[in-house]
Coordinates of N, CA and C in Angstrom, one line a residue:
X1425 N -10.2 -7.4 26.6 CA -11.8 -6.9 26.2 C -11.7 -5.2 27.1
X1426 N -11.5 -4.0 26.2 CA -11.2 -3.0 27.1 C -12.2 -1.9 26.7
X1427 N -13.2 -2.3 27.5 CA -14.9 -1.2 27.5 C -14.7 0.2 28.1
X1428 N -15.4 0.8 27.5 CA -14.9 2.5 28.1 C -16.3 3.2 27.6
X1429 N -17.4 2.5 29.5 CA -18.5 2.7 29.6 C -19.3 1.8 28.5
X1430 N -20.3 2.3 28.0 CA -21.0 1.4 26.9 C -20.8 2.4 25.8
X1431 N -19.6 2.3 25.4 CA -18.9 2.4 24.0 C -18.5 1.1 23.5
X1432 N -18.9 1.3 22.2 CA -18.1 0.3 21.4 C -17.0 0.3 21.1
X1433 N -16.3 -1.3 21.3 CA -14.6 -0.9 21.7 C -13.8 -1.1 20.2
X1434 N -13.2 0.2 19.7 CA -12.6 0.3 18.4 C -11.5 -0.4 18.6
X1435 N -10.4 -0.3 18.9 CA -9.0 -1.2 19.0 C -8.3 -1.3 20.7
X1436 N -7.6 -2.3 20.8 CA -7.0 -2.3 21.9 C -5.6 -2.8 21.4
X1437 N -4.6 -2.9 22.5 CA -3.5 -3.5 22.1 C -3.3 -3.6 23.8
X1438 N -2.1 -4.8 24.0 CA -1.9 -5.2 25.2 C -0.5 -5.7 25.4
X1439 N 0.7 -4.3 25.6 CA 1.8 -4.6 26.2 C 1.9 -4.9 27.3
X1440 N 3.2 -6.0 27.4 CA 3.7 -6.2 29.0 C 4.5 -4.8 29.0
X1441 N 4.3 -4.5 30.5 CA 5.7 -3.4 31.1 C 6.2 -4.3 32.5
X1442 N 7.6 -4.2 32.0 CA 8.2 -4.2 33.4 C 7.8 -3.0 34.5
X1443 N 7.9 -3.6 35.8 CA 7.0 -2.4 37.2 C 8.4 -1.7 37.0
X1444 N 8.0 -0.6 37.9 CA 8.7 0.3 38.1 C 10.0 0.7 37.5
X1445 N 9.2 1.2 36.5 CA 10.0 2.0 35.3 C 9.2 3.4 34.7
X1446 N 9.5 4.2 34.3 CA 9.2 5.2 33.7 C 8.8 4.9 32.2
X1447 N 7.5 5.0 32.0 CA 6.8 5.0 30.4 C 6.3 6.5 30.0
X1448 N 6.9 6.4 28.7 CA 6.1 7.6 27.8 C 5.9 7.2 26.6
X1449 N 4.1 7.6 26.6 CA 3.2 7.3 25.6 C 2.9 8.7 24.9
X1450 N 3.3 8.7 23.2 CA 2.8 9.9 22.7 C 1.8 8.9 21.7
X1451 N 0.7 9.9 21.3 CA -0.3 9.1 20.4 C -1.1 10.6 19.6
X1452 N -1.2 10.1 18.3 CA -1.9 11.2 17.4 C -2.8 10.6 16.4
X1453 N -4.0 11.0 16.2 CA -4.7 10.7 14.9 C -4.3 11.7 13.8
X1454 N -3.8 10.3 12.6 CA -3.4 11.1 11.6 C -4.6 11.2 10.4
X1455 N -5.5 10.5 10.5 CA -6.6 10.5 9.6 C -7.7 10.3 10.0
X1456 N -8.9 10.9 9.7 CA -10.1 10.4 9.8 C -11.0 11.3 10.3
X1457 N -12.0 11.9 10.1 CA -12.8 12.6 10.6 C -12.5 14.1 10.9
X1458 N -12.7 14.3 12.7 CA -12.3 15.2 13.0 C -11.1 15.0 13.9
X1459 N -10.3 14.2 13.6 CA -8.8 13.6 14.0 C -8.9 13.6 15.7
X1460 N -10.4 12.9 15.8 CA -10.2 13.0 17.4 C -10.6 11.6 17.7
X1461 N -10.2 11.1 19.2 CA -10.4 9.1 19.4 C -10.3 9.2 20.8
X1462 N -11.3 8.7 21.5 CA -11.1 8.2 23.0 C -9.6 7.5 23.3
X1463 N -9.2 7.4 24.2 CA -8.0 6.6 24.7 C -7.9 6.3 26.1
X1464 N -7.8 5.6 26.3 CA -7.5 4.6 27.9 C -6.4 3.8 28.1
X1465 N -5.7 3.8 29.2 CA -4.8 2.9 29.8 C -4.9 2.2 30.7
X1466 N -5.1 1.1 30.9 CA -5.4 0.5 32.5 C -4.3 -0.8 32.7
X1467 N -4.3 -0.9 33.8 CA -3.0 -1.5 34.4 C -3.7 -3.0 34.6
X1468 N -2.7 -4.0 34.9 CA -3.3 -5.7 35.0 C -4.6 -5.5 35.9
X1469 N -4.5 -4.6 36.7 CA -5.7 -4.9 37.5 C -7.1 -4.1 37.3
X1470 N -6.8 -3.3 36.3 CA -8.0 -2.8 35.7 C -8.0 -1.4 36.2
X1471 N -7.3 -0.7 36.8 CA -7.3 0.6 36.8 C -6.6 1.3 36.0
X1472 N -7.4 2.6 36.0 CA -7.4 3.5 35.1 C -6.0 4.4 35.3
X1473 N -5.2 4.2 34.4 CA -3.8 5.2 34.4 C -4.1 6.3 33.9
X1474 N -5.0 6.4 32.3 CA -4.9 7.7 31.9 C -6.4 7.3 31.1
X1475 N -7.2 8.4 30.7 CA -8.0 8.5 30.2 C -8.2 9.8 29.5
X1476 N -8.6 9.8 27.9 CA -8.5 11.0 27.4 C -10.0 11.3 26.7
X1477 N -10.9 12.3 26.4 CA -12.0 11.7 25.5 C -12.0 12.9 24.4
X1478 N -12.0 12.5 22.9 CA -12.0 13.3 21.9 C -10.5 14.1 21.9
X1479 N -9.5 13.8 21.5 CA -8.1 14.4 21.6 C -7.6 14.2 20.5
X1480 N -7.2 14.8 19.3 CA -6.4 14.7 18.3 C -5.1 14.1 18.8
X1481 N -4.1 14.7 19.9 CA -3.0 14.5 19.9 C -2.9 14.6 21.6
X1482 N -2.1 13.8 22.0 CA -1.6 13.7 23.8 C 0.0 12.9 24.3
X1483 N 0.3 13.3 25.0 CA 1.5 12.9 25.5 C 1.1 12.6 27.1
X1484 N 1.9 11.4 27.3 CA 2.1 11.5 29.1 C 2.7 10.2 29.3
X1485 N 3.4 10.7 30.5 CA 3.7 10.0 31.1 C 3.8 9.3 32.5
X1486 N 3.7 7.8 32.6 CA 3.5 7.2 33.6 C 4.0 5.8 34.2
X1487 N 4.2 5.5 35.7 CA 5.4 4.4 36.3 C 4.6 3.6 36.1
X1488 N 4.9 2.1 35.7 CA 4.2 0.5 36.0 C 4.4 0.7 37.2
X1489 N 3.2 0.2 38.2 CA 3.4 -0.3 39.4 C 3.8 -1.4 39.5
X1490 N 3.6 -2.5 38.6 CA 3.7 -3.8 38.4 C 4.1 -4.6 37.3
X1491 N 4.6 -5.7 37.2 CA 4.7 -6.4 35.6 C 3.2 -7.3 35.2
X1492 N 2.8 -6.9 34.4 CA 2.0 -7.1 33.8 C 1.7 -6.7 32.5
X1493 N 0.8 -7.3 31.9 CA 0.0 -6.7 30.6 C -1.1 -5.7 31.1
X1494 N -0.7 -4.6 30.0 CA -1.3 -3.2 30.3 C -2.3 -3.2 29.2
X1495 N -3.5 -2.5 29.4 CA -4.2 -2.5 28.2 C -4.3 -0.8 27.5
X1496 N -3.9 -0.6 26.5 CA -4.2 0.7 25.7 C -5.6 0.3 24.6
X1497 N -6.3 1.2 25.0 CA -7.3 1.1 24.1 C -8.0 2.6 23.8
X1498 N -8.8 2.2 22.3 CA -9.1 3.5 21.6 C -10.4 3.3 21.3
X1499 N -11.4 4.1 21.4 CA -12.7 4.1 21.1 C -12.7 5.3 19.8
X1500 N -13.7 4.9 18.7 CA -13.8 6.1 18.0 C -16.0 6.0 17.6
X1501 N -16.4 5.8 19.0 CA -17.7 5.8 19.3 C -18.8 6.9 18.8
X1502 N -18.3 7.8 19.0 CA -19.1 9.2 18.6 C -18.7 9.4 17.0
X1503 N -17.9 8.7 16.1 CA -17.8 8.8 15.1 C -17.3 7.6 14.3
X1504 N -18.3 6.8 14.1 CA -18.2 5.4 13.7 C -18.5 5.3 12.2
X1505 N -18.7 6.2 11.6 CA -18.6 6.2 9.9 C -17.5 6.4 9.5
X1506 N -16.6 6.9 10.4 CA -15.3 7.5 9.8 C -14.0 6.5 10.3
X1507 N -13.5 6.0 9.2 CA -12.3 5.5 9.4 C -11.3 6.3 10.2
X1508 N -10.3 5.5 10.9 CA -9.4 7.0 11.7 C -8.1 6.0 11.4
X1509 N -6.7 6.4 11.4 CA -5.9 6.1 11.5 C -4.6 6.8 12.7
X1510 N -4.3 6.0 13.6 CA -3.9 6.3 14.9 C -2.4 5.7 14.9
X1511 N -1.4 7.1 15.2 CA -0.4 6.7 15.3 C 0.2 6.7 17.1
X1512 N 0.7 5.5 17.5 CA 1.0 5.7 19.0 C 2.9 5.5 19.5
X1513 N 3.5 5.8 20.5 CA 4.7 5.6 20.7 C 4.8 5.4 22.0
X1514 N 5.3 4.3 22.3 CA 5.7 3.8 23.5 C 7.3 3.9 23.9
X1515 N 7.4 5.0 24.9 CA 8.8 4.7 25.2 C 9.4 3.8 26.6
X1516 N 9.7 2.5 26.6 CA 9.9 2.3 28.0 C 11.3 2.7 28.7
X1517 N 11.3 3.3 29.7 CA 12.2 3.7 30.4 C 13.2 4.5 30.2
X1518 N 14.2 4.6 30.5 CA 15.1 5.9 30.2 C 16.0 5.4 29.1
X1519 N 16.8 6.2 28.3 CA 17.7 5.7 27.3 C 19.2 5.2 28.4
X1520 N 19.8 4.2 28.1 CA 21.0 3.9 29.0 C 22.2 4.6 28.8
X1521 N 22.7 5.0 30.0 CA 24.1 6.0 29.9 C 24.8 6.1 28.1
X1522 N 25.2 6.8 27.7 CA 26.0 6.4 26.5 C 27.5 6.2 27.1
X1523 N 27.8 6.3 28.0 CA 29.4 5.7 28.6 C 28.8 5.0 29.9
X1524 N 29.3 3.5 29.8 CA 28.8 3.1 31.4 C 29.4 3.5 32.8
X1525 N 30.3 4.4 32.6 CA 31.1 5.2 33.7 C 30.9 6.2 33.8
X1526 N 29.3 6.7 33.6 CA 28.7 7.9 33.4 C 28.5 8.9 34.8
X1527 N 28.3 7.9 35.9 CA 28.1 7.8 36.9 C 29.3 8.1 37.9
X1528 N 30.4 8.5 37.6 CA 31.9 8.6 37.9 C 31.9 9.7 38.1
X1529 N 32.7 10.2 39.1 CA 33.1 11.4 39.9 C 33.8 12.6 38.9
X1530 N 35.0 11.7 38.2 CA 35.6 12.7 37.3 C 34.6 13.1 36.0
X1531 N 35.6 14.3 35.6 CA 34.5 15.0 34.5 C 34.8 14.2 33.2
X1532 N 34.0 14.3 32.4 CA 33.9 13.6 30.7 C 35.0 14.4 29.9
X1533 N 36.0 13.8 28.8 CA 36.7 13.9 28.3 C 35.6 15.1 26.8
X1534 N 36.7 15.8 26.4 CA 36.1 16.5 25.0 C 35.5 15.8 24.1
X1535 N 36.0 14.7 23.8 CA 35.6 13.8 22.9 C 34.2 13.1 23.7
X1536 N 34.3 12.5 24.8 CA 33.1 12.0 25.6 C 31.7 13.1 25.6
X1537 N 32.0 14.3 25.9 CA 30.9 15.5 25.9 C 30.3 15.6 24.5
X1538 N 31.9 15.6 23.4 CA 31.1 15.9 21.7 C 30.1 14.7 21.7
X1539 N 30.5 13.7 22.0 CA 29.5 12.2 21.8 C 27.9 12.5 22.4
X1540 N 28.3 13.3 23.9 CA 26.9 13.0 24.1 C 25.9 14.3 23.4
X1541 N 26.9 15.2 23.0 CA 25.9 16.4 22.7 C 25.5 15.8 21.1
X1542 N 26.5 15.0 20.4 CA 25.8 14.6 19.3 C 24.3 13.8 19.4
X1543 N 24.7 12.6 20.4 CA 23.6 12.2 20.7 C 22.4 13.0 21.1
X1544 N 22.6 13.6 22.0 CA 21.1 14.4 22.0 C 20.5 15.2 21.0
X1545 N 21.5 15.6 19.9 CA 21.0 16.8 19.0 C 20.6 15.1 18.0
X1546 N 20.8 13.9 17.7 CA 20.1 12.7 17.0 C 18.9 12.7 17.8
X1547 N 18.7 12.4 19.0 CA 17.6 12.1 19.5 C 16.6 13.2 19.3
X1548 N 16.9 14.6 18.9 CA 16.2 15.8 18.8 C 15.8 15.6 17.4
X1549 N 16.5 15.2 16.6 CA 16.4 14.9 15.0 C 15.1 14.2 14.6
X1550 N 15.4 12.9 15.7 CA 14.4 11.6 15.4 C 13.1 12.1 15.6
X1551 N 12.9 12.8 17.1 CA 11.8 13.6 17.2 C 11.3 14.5 16.0
X1552 N 11.8 15.3 15.4 CA 11.4 16.2 14.6 C 11.3 15.1 13.4
X1553 N 11.7 14.4 13.0 CA 11.4 13.5 11.6 C 10.5 12.9 12.0
X1554 N 10.0 11.9 13.2 CA 8.8 11.7 13.6 C 7.6 12.7 13.2
X1555 N 7.3 13.7 14.1 CA 6.9 14.9 13.8 C 6.9 15.0 12.3
X1556 N 7.4 15.1 11.2 CA 7.5 15.4 10.2 C 6.8 14.4 9.2
X1557 N 6.8 13.2 9.7 CA 6.8 12.2 8.9 C 5.0 11.9 9.4
X1558 N 4.0 12.2 10.2 CA 3.2 12.4 11.0 C 2.5 13.5 10.1
X1559 N 2.9 14.7 9.5 CA 2.2 15.7 9.4 C 2.2 15.2 7.7
X1560 N 3.1 14.4 7.5 CA 3.5 14.6 5.7 C 2.4 13.2 5.4
X1561 N 1.7 12.1 6.3 CA 0.8 11.4 6.2 C -0.4 12.0 6.3
X1562 N -0.6 13.0 7.1 CA -2.0 13.5 6.9 C -2.3 14.4 6.0
X1563 N -0.8 15.2 5.4 CA -1.5 16.2 3.8 C -1.6 14.9 2.8
X1564 N -0.5 14.0 2.9 CA -0.8 12.8 1.8 C -2.2 12.3 2.0
X1565 N -2.7 12.0 3.1 CA -4.5 11.5 2.9 C -5.3 12.5 2.8
X1566 N -4.9 13.8 3.1 CA -6.0 14.6 2.8 C -5.8 15.2 1.2
X1567 N -5.1 14.9 0.3 CA -4.7 15.2 -1.1 C -5.2 13.7 -1.8
X1568 N -5.1 12.8 -1.4 CA -5.4 11.2 -1.9 C -7.0 11.6 -2.0
X1569 N -7.8 12.3 -1.0 CA -9.0 12.1 -0.5 C -9.2 13.5 -1.6
X1570 N -8.6 14.5 -1.6 CA -9.0 15.6 -2.7 C -8.6 15.0 -4.2
X1571 N -7.9 14.1 -4.7 CA -7.9 13.6 -5.7 C -8.8 13.0 -6.1
X1572 N -9.4 11.5 -5.1 CA -10.7 11.0 -5.6 C -12.0 12.2 -6.1
X1573 N -12.0 13.1 -5.1 CA -13.1 14.2 -5.4 C -13.2 14.3 -6.6
X1574 N -11.6 15.3 -6.5 CA -11.8 15.6 -8.2 C -11.9 14.5 -9.5
X1575 N -11.8 13.7 -9.5 CA -11.9 12.4 -10.3 C -13.5 12.2 -10.6
X1576 N -14.3 12.0 -9.4 CA -15.6 11.6 -9.3 C -15.9 13.3 -10.0
X1577 N -16.3 14.3 -9.9 CA -16.3 15.1 -10.2 C -16.4 15.2 -11.8
X1578 N -14.7 14.9 -11.9 CA -14.7 15.1 -13.5 C -15.3 14.3 -14.3
X1579 N -15.6 13.1 -13.8 CA -16.4 11.9 -14.4 C -17.9 12.3 -14.3
X1580 N -18.4 13.2 -13.4 CA -19.7 13.5 -13.6 C -19.7 15.2 -14.1
X1581 N -18.8 15.4 -14.7 CA -19.0 16.4 -15.6 C -18.8 16.0 -17.0
X1582 N -18.0 15.2 -17.1 CA -17.8 14.6 -18.6 C -19.4 13.6 -19.0
X1583 N -19.8 13.2 -18.0 CA -21.2 12.7 -18.4 C -22.1 13.6 -18.8
X1584 N -22.2 14.4 -18.0 CA -23.4 15.5 -18.0 C -22.6 16.0 -19.6
X1585 N -21.6 16.5 -19.8 CA -21.1 16.9 -21.4 C -21.8 16.0 -22.4
X1586 N -21.6 14.9 -22.1 CA -22.0 14.2 -23.0 C -23.6 13.8 -23.5
X1587 N -24.3 14.0 -22.2 CA -25.8 14.1 -22.2 C -26.1 15.3 -23.4
X1588 N -25.5 16.5 -22.7 CA -25.9 17.8 -23.3 C -25.6 17.6 -24.9
X1589 N -24.4 17.4 -25.2 CA -23.9 17.2 -26.3 C -25.0 16.1 -27.6
X1590 N -25.3 15.0 -26.9 CA -26.5 14.2 -27.8 C -27.4 14.8 -27.6
X1591 N -28.0 15.5 -26.7 CA -29.2 16.3 -26.7 C -29.3 17.5 -27.6
X1592 N -28.0 18.0 -27.5 CA -28.1 19.4 -28.8 C -27.8 18.6 -30.3
X1593 N -27.3 17.8 -30.3 CA -27.6 16.7 -32.0 C -29.1 16.3 -32.1
X1594 N -29.6 15.7 -31.3 CA -31.1 15.9 -31.6 C -31.9 16.8 -31.6
X1595 N -31.6 17.9 -31.5 CA -32.1 19.6 -31.4 C -32.2 19.7 -32.4
X1596 N -30.7 20.0 -33.1 CA -30.4 20.4 -34.4 C -30.9 19.8 -35.5
X1597 N -31.0 18.2 -35.0 CA -31.3 17.2 -36.3 C -32.9 17.7 -36.2
X1598 N -33.9 17.7 -35.3 CA -35.2 18.1 -35.3 C -35.3 19.2 -36.1
X1599 N -34.1 20.4 -36.4 CA -34.8 21.6 -37.0 C -34.6 21.5 -38.6
X1600 N -33.8 20.6 -39.1 CA -33.3 20.3 -40.5 C -34.3 18.8 -41.2
X1601 N -35.1 18.3 -40.0 CA -35.7 16.9 -40.9 C -37.3 17.7 -41.3
X1602 N -37.3 16.9 -42.0 CA -38.8 17.4 -43.2 C -39.7 16.4 -42.5
X1603 N -40.6 17.5 -41.8 CA -42.0 17.0 -41.1 C -43.2 17.0 -41.9
X1604 N -43.2 17.4 -43.3 CA -44.4 17.4 -43.8 C -45.3 16.0 -43.6
X1605 N -46.5 16.5 -43.4 CA -47.5 15.6 -43.5 C -48.5 15.0 -44.4
X1606 N -48.4 14.2 -45.1 CA -49.0 13.7 -46.4 C -50.3 13.4 -46.0
X1607 N -51.4 14.4 -46.9 CA -52.8 13.9 -46.8 C -53.3 12.6 -48.1
X1608 N -54.0 11.9 -47.7 CA -54.3 10.7 -48.8 C -56.2 11.3 -48.5
X1609 N -56.5 11.0 -49.8 CA -58.0 11.3 -50.1 C -58.8 9.5 -50.5
X1610 N -59.5 9.8 -49.5 CA -60.2 8.3 -49.2 C -61.7 8.6 -50.4
X1611 N -61.8 7.7 -51.3 CA -62.8 7.4 -52.1 C -63.0 8.7 -53.4
X1612 N -63.0 8.7 -53.9 CA -63.4 9.9 -55.4 C -63.3 9.0 -56.5

């Protein structure tokens, strides 16, 4: 349980991290409300490593002090009527060296340095693709919401048009109907 004061717990995740390794965490609210949630990260002893309130996106780095299960929690207490979709990404540790002998004293060959630059460029491409996928998911969510609203509005307009048409038919019918009253004499 990841209680954040007296707030209602919305969701939590319990990853196990190895100690003494740097971890990088990115999070972003993709859909829902004002695109903001509370976020909190606790170590196995319950010590708060990170706490941010009402943010749409953020990125932070921390070093796990010990092995164990950490608590990564989200709260949506201030906007309980809106469902939200949250993306988060944990990068555990640093990437291993591309070449095992990278700590050597001699310089890299031209082929090795080309491989390293291509590797760095591909990591950058992965980051851009992730960013664009998140933006596309936000846009798709907004478009689907707009499509739903347009569909309901169109159905409402069609119903109003039907009611007005029926009303006009009865009104025109009343103009051409014969409403003569007949009187009959009683007794003569």
